[in-house]
Coordinates of C-alpha atoms and ligand atoms in Angstrom, one line a residue:
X1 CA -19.3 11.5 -10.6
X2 CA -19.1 8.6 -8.4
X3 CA -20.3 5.8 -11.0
X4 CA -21.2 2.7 -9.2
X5 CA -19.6 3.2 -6.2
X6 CA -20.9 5.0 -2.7
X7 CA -17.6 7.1 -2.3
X8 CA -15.0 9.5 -4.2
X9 CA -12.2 7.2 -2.1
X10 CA -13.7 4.0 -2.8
X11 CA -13.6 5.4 -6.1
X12 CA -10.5 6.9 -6.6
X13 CA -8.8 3.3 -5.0
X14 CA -10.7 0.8 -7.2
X15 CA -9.6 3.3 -10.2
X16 CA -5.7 2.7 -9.2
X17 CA -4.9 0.0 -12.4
X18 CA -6.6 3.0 -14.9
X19 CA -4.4 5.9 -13.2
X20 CA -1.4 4.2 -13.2
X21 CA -1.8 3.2 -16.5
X22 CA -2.6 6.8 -17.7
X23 CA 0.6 7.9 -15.4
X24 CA 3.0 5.5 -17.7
X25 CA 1.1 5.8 -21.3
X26 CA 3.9 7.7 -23.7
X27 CA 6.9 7.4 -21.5
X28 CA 8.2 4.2 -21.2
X29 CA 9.5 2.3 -24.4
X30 CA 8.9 -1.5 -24.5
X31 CA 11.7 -2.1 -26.7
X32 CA 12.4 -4.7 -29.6
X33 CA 15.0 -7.3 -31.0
X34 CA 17.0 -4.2 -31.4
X35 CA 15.3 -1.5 -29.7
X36 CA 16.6 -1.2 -25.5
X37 CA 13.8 -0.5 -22.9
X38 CA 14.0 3.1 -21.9
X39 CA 11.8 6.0 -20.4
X40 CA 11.2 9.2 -21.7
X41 CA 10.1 12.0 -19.1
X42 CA 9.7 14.6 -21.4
X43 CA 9.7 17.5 -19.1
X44 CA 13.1 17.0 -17.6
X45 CA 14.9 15.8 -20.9
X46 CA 17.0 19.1 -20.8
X47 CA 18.3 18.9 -17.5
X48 CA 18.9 15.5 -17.3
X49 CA 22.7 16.1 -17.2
X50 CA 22.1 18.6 -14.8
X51 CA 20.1 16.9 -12.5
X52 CA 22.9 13.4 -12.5
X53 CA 25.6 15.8 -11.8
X54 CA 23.9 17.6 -8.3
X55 CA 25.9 16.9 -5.0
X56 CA 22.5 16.0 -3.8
X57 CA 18.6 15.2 -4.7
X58 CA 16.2 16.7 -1.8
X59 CA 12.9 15.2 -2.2
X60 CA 10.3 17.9 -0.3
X61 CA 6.5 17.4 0.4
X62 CA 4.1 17.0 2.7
X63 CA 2.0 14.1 3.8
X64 CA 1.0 11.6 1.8
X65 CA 3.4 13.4 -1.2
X66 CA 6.5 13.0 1.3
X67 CA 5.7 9.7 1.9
X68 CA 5.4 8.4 -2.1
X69 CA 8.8 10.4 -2.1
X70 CA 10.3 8.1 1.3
X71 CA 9.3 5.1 -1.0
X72 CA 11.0 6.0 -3.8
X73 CA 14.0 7.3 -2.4
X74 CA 15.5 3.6 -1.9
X75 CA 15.6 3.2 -6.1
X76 CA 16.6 6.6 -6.5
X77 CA 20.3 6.2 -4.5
X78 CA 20.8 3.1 -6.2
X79 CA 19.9 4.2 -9.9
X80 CA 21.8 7.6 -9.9
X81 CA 24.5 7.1 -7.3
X82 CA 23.0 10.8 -6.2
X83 CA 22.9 11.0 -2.5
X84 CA 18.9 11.8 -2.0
X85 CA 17.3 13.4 0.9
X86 CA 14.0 14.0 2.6
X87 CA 12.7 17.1 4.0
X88 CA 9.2 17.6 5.6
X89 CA 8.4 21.0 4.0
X90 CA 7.4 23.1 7.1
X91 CA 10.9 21.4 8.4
X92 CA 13.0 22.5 6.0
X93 CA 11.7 26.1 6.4
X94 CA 11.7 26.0 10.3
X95 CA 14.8 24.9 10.7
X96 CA 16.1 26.9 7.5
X97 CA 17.9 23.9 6.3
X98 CA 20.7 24.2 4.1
X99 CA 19.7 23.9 0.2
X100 CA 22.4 24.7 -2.0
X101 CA 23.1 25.9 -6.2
X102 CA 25.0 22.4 -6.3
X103 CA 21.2 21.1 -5.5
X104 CA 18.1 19.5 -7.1
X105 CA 15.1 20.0 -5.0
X106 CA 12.2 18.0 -6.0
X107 CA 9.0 19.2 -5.1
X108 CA 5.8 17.0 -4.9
X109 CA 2.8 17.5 -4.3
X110 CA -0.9 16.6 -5.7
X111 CA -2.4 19.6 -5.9
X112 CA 0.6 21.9 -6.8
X113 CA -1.2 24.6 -4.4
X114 CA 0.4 23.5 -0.7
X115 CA 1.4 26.5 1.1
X116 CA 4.1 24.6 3.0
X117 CA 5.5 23.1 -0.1
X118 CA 5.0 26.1 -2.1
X119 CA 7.4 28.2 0.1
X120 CA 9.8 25.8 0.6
X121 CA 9.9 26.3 -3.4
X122 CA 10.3 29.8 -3.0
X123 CA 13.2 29.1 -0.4
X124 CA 15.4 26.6 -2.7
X125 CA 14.7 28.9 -5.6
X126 CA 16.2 32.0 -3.6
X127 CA 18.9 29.6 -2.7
X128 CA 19.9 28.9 -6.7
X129 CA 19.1 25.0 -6.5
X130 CA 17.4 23.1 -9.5
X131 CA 14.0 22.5 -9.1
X132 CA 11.5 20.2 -9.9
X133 CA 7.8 19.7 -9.7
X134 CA 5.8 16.3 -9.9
X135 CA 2.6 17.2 -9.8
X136 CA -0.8 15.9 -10.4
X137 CA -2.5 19.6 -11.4
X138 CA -1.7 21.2 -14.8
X139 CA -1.1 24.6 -14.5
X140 CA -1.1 24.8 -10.4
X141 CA 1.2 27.3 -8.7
X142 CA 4.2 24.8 -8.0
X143 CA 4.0 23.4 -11.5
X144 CA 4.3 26.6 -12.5
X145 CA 7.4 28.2 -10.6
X146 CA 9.7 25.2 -10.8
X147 CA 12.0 25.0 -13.4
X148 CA 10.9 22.0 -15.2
X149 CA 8.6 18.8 -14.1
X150 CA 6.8 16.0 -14.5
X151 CA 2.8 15.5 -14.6
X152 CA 1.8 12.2 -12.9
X153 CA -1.6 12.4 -14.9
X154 CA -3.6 10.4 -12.2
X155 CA -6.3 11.9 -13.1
X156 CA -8.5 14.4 -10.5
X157 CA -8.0 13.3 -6.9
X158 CA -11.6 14.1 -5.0
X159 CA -11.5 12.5 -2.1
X160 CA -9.5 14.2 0.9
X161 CA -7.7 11.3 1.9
X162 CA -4.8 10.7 -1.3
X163 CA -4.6 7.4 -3.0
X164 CA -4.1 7.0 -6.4
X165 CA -2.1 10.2 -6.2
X166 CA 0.2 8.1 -4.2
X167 CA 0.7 5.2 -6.7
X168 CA 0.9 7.4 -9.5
X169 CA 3.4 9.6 -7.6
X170 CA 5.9 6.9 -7.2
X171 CA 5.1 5.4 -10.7
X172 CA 6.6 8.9 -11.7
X173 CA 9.3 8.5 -9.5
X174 CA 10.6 5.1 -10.1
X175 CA 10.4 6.3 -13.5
X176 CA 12.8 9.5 -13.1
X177 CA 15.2 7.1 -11.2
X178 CA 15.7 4.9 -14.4
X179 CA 16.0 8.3 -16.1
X180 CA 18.5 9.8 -14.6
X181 CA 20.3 6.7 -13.5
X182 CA 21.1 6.4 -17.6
X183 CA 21.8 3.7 -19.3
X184 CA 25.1 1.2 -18.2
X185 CA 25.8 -1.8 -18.8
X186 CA 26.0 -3.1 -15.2
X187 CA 22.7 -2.5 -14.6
X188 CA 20.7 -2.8 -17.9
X189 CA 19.1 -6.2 -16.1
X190 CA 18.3 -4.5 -13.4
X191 CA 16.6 -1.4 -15.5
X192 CA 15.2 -3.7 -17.6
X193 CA 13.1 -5.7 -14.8
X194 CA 12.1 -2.4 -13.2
X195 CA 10.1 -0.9 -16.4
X196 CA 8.7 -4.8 -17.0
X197 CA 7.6 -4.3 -13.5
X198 CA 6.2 -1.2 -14.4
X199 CA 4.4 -2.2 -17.3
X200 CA 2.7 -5.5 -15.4
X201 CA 1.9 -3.2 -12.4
X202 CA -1.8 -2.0 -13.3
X203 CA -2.5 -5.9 -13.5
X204 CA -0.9 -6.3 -10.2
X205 CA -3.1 -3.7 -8.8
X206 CA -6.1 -5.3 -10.3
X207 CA -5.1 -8.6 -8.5
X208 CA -4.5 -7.2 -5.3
X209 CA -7.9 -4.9 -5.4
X210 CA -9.2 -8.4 -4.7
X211 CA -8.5 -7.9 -1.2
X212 CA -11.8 -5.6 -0.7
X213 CA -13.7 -8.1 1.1
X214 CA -11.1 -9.6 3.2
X215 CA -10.2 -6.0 4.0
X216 CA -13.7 -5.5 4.9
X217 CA -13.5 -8.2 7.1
X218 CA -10.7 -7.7 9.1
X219 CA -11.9 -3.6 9.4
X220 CA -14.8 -5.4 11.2
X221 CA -12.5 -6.9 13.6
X222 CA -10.8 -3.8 14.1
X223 CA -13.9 -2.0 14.4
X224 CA -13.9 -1.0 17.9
X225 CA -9.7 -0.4 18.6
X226 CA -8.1 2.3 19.5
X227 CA -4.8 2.0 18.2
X228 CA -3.0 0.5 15.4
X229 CA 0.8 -0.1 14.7
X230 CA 2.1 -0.6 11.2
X231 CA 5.8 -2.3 11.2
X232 CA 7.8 -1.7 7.8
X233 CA 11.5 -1.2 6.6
X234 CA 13.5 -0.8 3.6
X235 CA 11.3 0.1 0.3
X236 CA 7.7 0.1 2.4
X237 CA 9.1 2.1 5.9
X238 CA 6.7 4.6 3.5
X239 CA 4.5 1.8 3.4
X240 CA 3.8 2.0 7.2
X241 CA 3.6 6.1 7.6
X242 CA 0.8 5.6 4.4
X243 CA -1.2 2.9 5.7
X244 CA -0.7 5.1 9.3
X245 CA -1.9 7.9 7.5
X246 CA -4.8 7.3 6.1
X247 CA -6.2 4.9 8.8
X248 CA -6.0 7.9 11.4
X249 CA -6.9 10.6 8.5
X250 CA -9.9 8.9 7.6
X251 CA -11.3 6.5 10.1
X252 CA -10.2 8.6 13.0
X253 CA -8.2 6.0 14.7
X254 CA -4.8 6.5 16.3
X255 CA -2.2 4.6 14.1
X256 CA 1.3 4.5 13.3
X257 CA 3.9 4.0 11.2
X258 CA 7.2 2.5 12.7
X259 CA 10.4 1.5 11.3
X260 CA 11.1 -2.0 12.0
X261 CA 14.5 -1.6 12.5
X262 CA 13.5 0.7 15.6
X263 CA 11.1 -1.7 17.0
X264 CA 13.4 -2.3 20.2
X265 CA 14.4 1.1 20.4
X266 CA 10.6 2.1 22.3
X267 CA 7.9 0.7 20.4
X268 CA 8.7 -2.6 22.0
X269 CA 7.1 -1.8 25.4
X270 CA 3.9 -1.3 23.5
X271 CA 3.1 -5.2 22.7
X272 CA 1.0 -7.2 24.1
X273 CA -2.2 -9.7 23.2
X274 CA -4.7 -6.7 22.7
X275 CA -3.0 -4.1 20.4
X276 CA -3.4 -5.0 16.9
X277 CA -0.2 -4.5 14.7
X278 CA 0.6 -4.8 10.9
X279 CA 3.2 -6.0 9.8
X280 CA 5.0 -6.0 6.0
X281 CA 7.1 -8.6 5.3
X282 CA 7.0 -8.8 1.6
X283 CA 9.9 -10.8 -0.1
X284 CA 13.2 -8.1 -0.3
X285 CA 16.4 -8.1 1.1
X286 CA 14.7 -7.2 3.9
X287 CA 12.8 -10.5 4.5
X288 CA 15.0 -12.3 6.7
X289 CA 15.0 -9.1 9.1
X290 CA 11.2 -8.9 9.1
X291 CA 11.0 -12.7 9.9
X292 CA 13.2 -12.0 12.6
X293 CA 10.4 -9.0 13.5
X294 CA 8.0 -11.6 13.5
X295 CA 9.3 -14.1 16.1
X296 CA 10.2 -11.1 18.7
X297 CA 6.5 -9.8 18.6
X298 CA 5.3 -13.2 18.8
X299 CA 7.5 -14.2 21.6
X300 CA 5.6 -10.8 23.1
X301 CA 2.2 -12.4 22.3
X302 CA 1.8 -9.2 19.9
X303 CA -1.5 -9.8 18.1
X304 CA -0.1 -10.0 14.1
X305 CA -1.4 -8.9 10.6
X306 CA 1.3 -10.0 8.5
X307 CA 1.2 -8.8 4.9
X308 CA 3.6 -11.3 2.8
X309 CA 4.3 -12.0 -0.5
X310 CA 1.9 -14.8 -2.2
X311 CA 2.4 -18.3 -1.1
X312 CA 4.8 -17.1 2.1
X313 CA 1.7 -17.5 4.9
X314 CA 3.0 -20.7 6.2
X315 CA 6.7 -19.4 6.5
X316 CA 6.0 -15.8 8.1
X317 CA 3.4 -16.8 10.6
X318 CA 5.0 -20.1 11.9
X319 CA 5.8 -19.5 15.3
X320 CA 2.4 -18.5 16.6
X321 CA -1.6 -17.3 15.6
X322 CA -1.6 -14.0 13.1
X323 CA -3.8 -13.1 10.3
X324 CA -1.9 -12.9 6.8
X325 CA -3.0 -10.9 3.8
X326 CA -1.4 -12.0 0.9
X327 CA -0.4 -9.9 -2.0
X328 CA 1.2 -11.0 -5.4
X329 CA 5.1 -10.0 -5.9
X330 CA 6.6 -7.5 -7.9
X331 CA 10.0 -5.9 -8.5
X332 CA 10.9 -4.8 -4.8
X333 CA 11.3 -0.9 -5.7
X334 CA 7.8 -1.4 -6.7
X335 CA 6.4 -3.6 -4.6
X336 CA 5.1 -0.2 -2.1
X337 CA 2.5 0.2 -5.0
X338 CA 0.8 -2.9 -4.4
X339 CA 1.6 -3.2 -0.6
X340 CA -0.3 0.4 0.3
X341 CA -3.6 -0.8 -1.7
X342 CA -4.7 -3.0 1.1
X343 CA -4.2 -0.8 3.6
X344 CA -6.1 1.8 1.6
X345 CA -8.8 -0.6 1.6
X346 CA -8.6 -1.3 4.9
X347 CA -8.7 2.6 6.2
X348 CA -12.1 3.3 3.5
X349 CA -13.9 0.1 5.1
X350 CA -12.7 1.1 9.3
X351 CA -14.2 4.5 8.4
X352 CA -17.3 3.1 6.8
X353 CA -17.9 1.1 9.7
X354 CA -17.3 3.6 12.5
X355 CA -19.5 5.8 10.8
X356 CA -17.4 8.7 9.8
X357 CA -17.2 10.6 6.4
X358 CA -14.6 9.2 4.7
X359 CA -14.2 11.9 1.4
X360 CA -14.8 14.7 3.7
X361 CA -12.8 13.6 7.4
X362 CA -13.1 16.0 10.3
X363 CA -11.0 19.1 10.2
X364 CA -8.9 18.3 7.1
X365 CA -9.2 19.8 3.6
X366 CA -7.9 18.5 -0.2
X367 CA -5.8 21.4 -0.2
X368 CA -3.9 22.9 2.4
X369 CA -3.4 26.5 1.1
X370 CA -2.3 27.9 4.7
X371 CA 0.4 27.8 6.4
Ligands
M6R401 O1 -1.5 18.3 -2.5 P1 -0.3 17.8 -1.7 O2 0.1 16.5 -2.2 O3 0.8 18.8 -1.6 O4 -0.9 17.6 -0.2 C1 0.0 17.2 0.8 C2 -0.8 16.7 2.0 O5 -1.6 17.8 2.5 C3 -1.7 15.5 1.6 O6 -1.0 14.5 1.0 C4 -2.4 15.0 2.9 O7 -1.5 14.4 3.7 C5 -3.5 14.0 2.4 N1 -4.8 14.4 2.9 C6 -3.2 12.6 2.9 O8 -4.2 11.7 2.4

């Protein structure tokens, strides 16, 4: 049931503030005069210990799923002090990577029923490691085989194209970092400011929904393109590959997602005053870099979407013409929630414009059950 609105996506992105609320309800603790903020992940509770005494975390997926993961990663190292990887599932098992007993392989995925995901599952569980499944389908084959998990409870995902999935998926995340990162002194603040963040974040999301028309506006300028670049680093590097994503997934349009940091490496000798590229240059420690970003594809005559952080237009876009979209602030580990939501928008309103089914896209299906 699509309600009042035309499409399951359109649906499923205006329902973001619900999901993620649903995702958090029952596991984080608001805390008292007395009573410390904490999270409670039921699931994993028993292998907690476990889990903060791997050698290493390996986050595996595919897609949109590997990508939440990528944006998570960043408050994962610095919660647990585990080193945490990334592996592309159908990488992992070409290559026969290296998963080890020492190991806890975390496996997400929406529907729980990937192929490519599912044997990598069977490949770390032949190879002894912990596994874990974040999931957003009760009772699907992945939630099933791994040894203990976490439900992000977004609710059912219709469209083809994943979006509250996403949000919820590092909602779930963040929320397994502060769990297994345990509770120290040195970074109670810190802790303490992330699951505040967390709380505020559906009214973030609501804020930031805002955006439709503006969104709306600029997919009409991008109507007729046939390229997009999206520029991130740090926390929203996943940020890019998502927005990518679902703009080529969905409105059929070539886009990627680069890492700012490699921008000189190659992607450089791609700017000039007709190729539209995003850029996100949301306040982090990052800022300062992306600013940097900023001048060299100006200095290129690069033709600018900057997304900043509310009230930073002025400052990102001074040395030449760009289009801003502003988006309100949040704790940075969190801030790839809010930051993929116009770009969602974006991508739903491109392929409504061009004319192309945007639950349904060309060639791709919710679940990919072969491999
Ligand atoms: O169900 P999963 O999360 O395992 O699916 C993984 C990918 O097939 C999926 O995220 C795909 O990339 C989406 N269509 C992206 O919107």
């Amino acid at each position: 049931n699509k309600g009042k609105y035309e499409h399951y996506m359109q649906k499923e992105i205006h329902e973001q503030p619900e999901s993620l609320t649903t995702t958090m309800r029952g596991r984080l603790i608001r805390g008292g005069s007395c009573k410390a903020k904490a999270v409670l992940l039921g699931g994993l509770k028993d292998h907690l210990k476990t889990i903060r005494r791997s050698r290493r975390i390996v986050f595996i997926g595919c897609g949109t799923s590997y990508n939440a993961a990528l944006a998570a990663r960043p408050v994962l190292e610095e919660l647990s002090g585990v080193p945490v990887t990334m592996e592309i599932a159908s990488d992992l098992l070409d290559r026969q990577g290296p998963i080890y007993r020492e190991d806890t392989a975390v496996f997400v995925s929406q529907s729980g029923e990937t192929a490519d995901t599912l044997r990598a599952l069977e490949y770390a569980l032949e190879n002894g490691a912990l596994c874990v499944g974040i999931t957003n389908t009760v009772g699907s084959v992945i939630a099933r085989n791994t040894h203990c998990g976490i439900h992000i409870n977004a609710g059912c995902e219709i469209g083809v194209a994943s979006t509250k999935a996403y949000t919820s998926q590092i909602a779930v995340m963040a929320m397994l970092a502060l769990a297994i990162g345990g509770d120290t002194i040195s970074n109670q603040e810190r802790r303490e400011a992330i699951i505040d963040g967390l709380f505020d974040l559906p009214n973030k999301i609501r804020e930031v929904l805002k955006l439709d028309q503006e969104m709306k506006d600029l997919a009409k300028l991008l109507i007729a393109e046939q390229s997009l670049l999206v520029f991130g680093r740090g926390y929203n590097f996943a940020t890019a590959l998502e927005g990518a994503l679902k703009v080529k997934e969905v409105a059929l349009m070539h886009s990627e997602g680069i890492l700012a940091g490699e921008m000189k490496h190659g992607p450089l000798a791609l700017v000039d005053e007709n190729l539209p590229i995003v850029v996100i240059a949301t306040r982090d420690a990052c800022f300062s870099k992306q600013q940097s970003v900023i001048q060299q594809l100006h200095a290129r005559k690069g033709r600018l979407i900057v997304m900043c952080s509310k009230g930073d237009a002025a400052s990102v876009c001074s040395g030449g013409a760009c289009r801003v979209i502003e988006v309100p602030q949040v704790e940075d580990c969190l801030q790839p929630v809010v930051n993929i939501v116009p770009l969602q928008l974006l991508a739903y309103h491109l392929t409504v414009l061009r004319g192309y089914n945007v639950d349904q896209p060309r060639n791709l299906a919710k679940s990919v059950t072969t491999q």
